Structure formats: C-alpha cells, structure tokens
XYZ file of C-alpha atoms in Angstrom:
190
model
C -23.244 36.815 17.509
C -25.415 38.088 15.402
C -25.129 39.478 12.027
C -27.828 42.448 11.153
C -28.320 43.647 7.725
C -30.257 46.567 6.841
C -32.032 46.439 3.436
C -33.543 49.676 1.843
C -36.465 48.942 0.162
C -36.859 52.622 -0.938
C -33.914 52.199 -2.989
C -34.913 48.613 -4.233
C -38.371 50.414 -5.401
C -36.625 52.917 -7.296
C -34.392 50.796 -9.020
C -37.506 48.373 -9.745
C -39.628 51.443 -11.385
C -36.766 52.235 -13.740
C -37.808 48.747 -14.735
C -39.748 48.188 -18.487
C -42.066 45.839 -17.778
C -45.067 44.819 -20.435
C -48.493 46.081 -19.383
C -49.943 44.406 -16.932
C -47.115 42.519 -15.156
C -45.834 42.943 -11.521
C -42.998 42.321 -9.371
C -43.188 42.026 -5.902
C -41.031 41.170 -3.068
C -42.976 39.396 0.377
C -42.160 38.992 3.635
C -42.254 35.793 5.428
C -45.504 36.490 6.863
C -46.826 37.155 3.478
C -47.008 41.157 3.389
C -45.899 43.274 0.580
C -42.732 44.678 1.176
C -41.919 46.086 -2.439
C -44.023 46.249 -5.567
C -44.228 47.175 -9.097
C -46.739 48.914 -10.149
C -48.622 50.680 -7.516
C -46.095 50.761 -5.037
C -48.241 53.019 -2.743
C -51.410 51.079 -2.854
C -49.754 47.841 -2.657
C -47.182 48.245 0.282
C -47.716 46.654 3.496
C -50.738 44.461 2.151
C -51.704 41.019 3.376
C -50.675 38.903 0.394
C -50.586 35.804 1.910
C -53.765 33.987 0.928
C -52.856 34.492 -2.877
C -48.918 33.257 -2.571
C -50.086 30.276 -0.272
C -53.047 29.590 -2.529
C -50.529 30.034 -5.657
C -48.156 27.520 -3.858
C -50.295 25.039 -3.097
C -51.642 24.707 -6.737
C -48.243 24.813 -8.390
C -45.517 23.635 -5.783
C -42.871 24.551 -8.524
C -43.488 27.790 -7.752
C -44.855 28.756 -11.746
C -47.689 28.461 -12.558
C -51.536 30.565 -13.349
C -52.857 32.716 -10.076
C -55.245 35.556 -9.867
C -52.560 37.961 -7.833
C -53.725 40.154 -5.165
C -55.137 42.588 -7.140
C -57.301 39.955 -9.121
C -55.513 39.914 -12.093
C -54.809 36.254 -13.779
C -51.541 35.909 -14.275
C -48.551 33.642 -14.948
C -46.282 33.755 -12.464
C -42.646 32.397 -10.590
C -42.674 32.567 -6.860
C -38.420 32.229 -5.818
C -37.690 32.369 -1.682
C -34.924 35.152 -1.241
C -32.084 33.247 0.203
C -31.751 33.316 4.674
C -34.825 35.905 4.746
C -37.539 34.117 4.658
C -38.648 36.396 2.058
C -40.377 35.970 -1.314
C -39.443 37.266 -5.188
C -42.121 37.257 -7.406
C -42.662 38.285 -11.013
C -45.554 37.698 -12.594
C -47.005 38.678 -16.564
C -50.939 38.938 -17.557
C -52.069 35.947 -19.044
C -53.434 37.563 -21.926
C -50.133 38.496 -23.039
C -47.956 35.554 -22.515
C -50.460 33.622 -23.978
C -51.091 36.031 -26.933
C -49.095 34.926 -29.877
C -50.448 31.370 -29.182
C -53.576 32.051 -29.451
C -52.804 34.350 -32.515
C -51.418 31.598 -34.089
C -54.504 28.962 -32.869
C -56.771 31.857 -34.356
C -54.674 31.397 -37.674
C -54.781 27.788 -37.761
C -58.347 27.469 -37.290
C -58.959 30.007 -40.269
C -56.563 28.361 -42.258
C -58.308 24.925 -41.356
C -61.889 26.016 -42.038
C -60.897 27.450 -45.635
C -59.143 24.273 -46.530
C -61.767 22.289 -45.346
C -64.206 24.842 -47.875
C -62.050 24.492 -50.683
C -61.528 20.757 -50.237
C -65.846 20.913 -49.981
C -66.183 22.788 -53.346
C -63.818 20.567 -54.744
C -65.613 17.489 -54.176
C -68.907 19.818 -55.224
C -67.332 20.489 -58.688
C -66.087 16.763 -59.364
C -69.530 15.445 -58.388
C -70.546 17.583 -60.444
C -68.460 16.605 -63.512
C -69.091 13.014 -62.508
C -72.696 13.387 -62.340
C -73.185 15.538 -65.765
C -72.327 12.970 -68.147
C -74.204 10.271 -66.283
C -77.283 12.483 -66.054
C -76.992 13.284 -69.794
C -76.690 9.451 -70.701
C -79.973 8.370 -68.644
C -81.448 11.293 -70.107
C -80.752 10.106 -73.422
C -81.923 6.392 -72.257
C -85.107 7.861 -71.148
C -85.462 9.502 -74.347
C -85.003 5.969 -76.066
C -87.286 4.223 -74.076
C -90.325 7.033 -74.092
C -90.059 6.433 -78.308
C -86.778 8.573 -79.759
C -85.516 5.904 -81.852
C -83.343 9.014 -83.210
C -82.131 10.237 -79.855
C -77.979 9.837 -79.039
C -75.497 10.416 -76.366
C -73.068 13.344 -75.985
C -69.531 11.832 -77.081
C -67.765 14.819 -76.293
C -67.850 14.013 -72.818
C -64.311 13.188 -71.188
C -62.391 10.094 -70.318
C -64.569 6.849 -69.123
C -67.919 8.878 -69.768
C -66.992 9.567 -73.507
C -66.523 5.264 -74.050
C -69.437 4.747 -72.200
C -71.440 7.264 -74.501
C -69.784 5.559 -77.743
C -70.603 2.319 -76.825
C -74.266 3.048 -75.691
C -74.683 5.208 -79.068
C -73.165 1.763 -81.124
C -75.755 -0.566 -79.392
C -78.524 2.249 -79.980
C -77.171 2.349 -84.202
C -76.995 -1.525 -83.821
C -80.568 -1.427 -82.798
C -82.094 0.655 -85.231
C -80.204 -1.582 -87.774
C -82.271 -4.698 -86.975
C -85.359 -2.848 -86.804
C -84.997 -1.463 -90.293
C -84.183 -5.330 -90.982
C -87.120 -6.164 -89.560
C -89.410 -4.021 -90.888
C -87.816 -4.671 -94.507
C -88.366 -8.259 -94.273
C -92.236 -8.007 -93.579
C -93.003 -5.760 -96.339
C-alpha cells in the first residue's frame, strides 16, 4: 500500500506570514530537488525557484547544516538547513548577518574605544611623570652649568619632592662646602 498525504502549502504560508521575524531573515521550505516550495518574505517572487545551487553550496561548506551562505536572493546570512522527516524536503531559517552579529560587534566597537583611551591616558600618564622626573633633573644641571660657567653664588631648588629634593640638598652642601675652602684659600694668601 501506499500511504498519500496531502500538504497545503497555502495554509503553511499563511500561518508563516503571521510570523515576526527581524528584518531581513527568511524561512523557507525546499523540495528534494531543491525548489522553493514555501517562503517568507516574498512568497510570490520566491515560489517555485531553483534553490538548489545555494542549499548544496551551503551544505557542502557547513555539513552541520549552520553555518554563513549568501541565500538565493544574495543576501549573507546565518543560517540552519533541517531535512523534514520521510519527504525528502528541506526547513530552513535563516537571519542577516548584520544582525546576528550586531551586538558583537557593538561591543568589539566598545572595546576598542575603551582600549585606545586607556592606552591615551596610560600615554599622558607616563608624559606627566617624565615630566616630573625630568624637571628637577633639568633644574639641577641647570644649576651645575651655572656653577661651572662662573656662579659661585648659584643653588639648587630644594623644594623639589622626594629623591630630587636630597639630591638638591646634598649638591647645594658640596657647592657651600666649596665656597668655604675657597674663601680659606683666598684668606690664607692675603
């Protein structure tokens, strides 16, 4: 015997295009020969179209049957391919890429922002403590300079911070020890 079974597709349609799909996506239902037997949207343009290049194609790439295709209509999309039980037949459903991809790379977008202004601040930040670094040291070879060109008189900042203020004090001492011994001196030959 055998056991007929009569399937309205009409009916499927309707039910389909009560549907709320996001923009962009499709469902579609092939036969085994690859033709569009139900779709959603475009159910008149899409109807009784050769699909079969772009579900074999699909296939072959992704055997799992999910995966990335252009569809028929030349839209990339992600996509699940399921065979309809004893038919022979084909379910797909299949969402833009853009979309299901969308909050990731909103979120990428937002990490890389986030990245490049931490990597600024964390720039500045070494700018400024080079900076502060740099001042003191700059300001003591100055004054060393000044020594050397003639200004017995001349004398480091000591209100700079931390390591940079004992430096200063020390190099001011040996420059007050120095002008001690030349007054010596020049006592002791007059």
């Amino acid at each position: 015997g055998t056991v007929s079974v009569l399937v309205d597709l009409a009916s499927l349609q309707r039910q389909w295009d009560r549907l709320t799909l996001p923009a962009g996506s499709r469902l579609s239902l092939l036969d085994d020969t690859g033709s569009v037997l139900v779709t959603r949207p475009d159910f008149d343009r899409w109807v009784g179209k050769d699909a079969r290049r772009v579900r074999d194609n699909a296939m072959a790439a992704n055997p799992g049957g999910t995966g990335i295709t252009k569809g028929i209509d030349g839209v990339e999309r992600v996509f699940a391919i399921a065979p309809v039980p004893f038919t022979g037949w084909s379910a797909v459903a299949a969402l833009p890429v853009a979309s299901v991809f969308a909050g990731y790379h909103s979120a990428l977008q937002r990490s890389i922002a986030v990245s490049v202004a931490v990597v600024a601040a964390v720039f500045l930040l070494a700018i400024a403590i080079a900076r502060r670094l740099s001042r003191p040291l700059a300001e003591l070879a100055h004054t060393a300079q000044s020594v050397a060109a003639g200004n017995i008189d001349a004398r480091a900042d000591e209100s700079v911070p931390g390591e940079f203020r004992t430096l200063a004090l020390e190099f001011n001492a040996m420059l007050e020890t120095r002008a001690r011994f030349e007054r010596r001196l020049r006592e002791s030959e007059r």
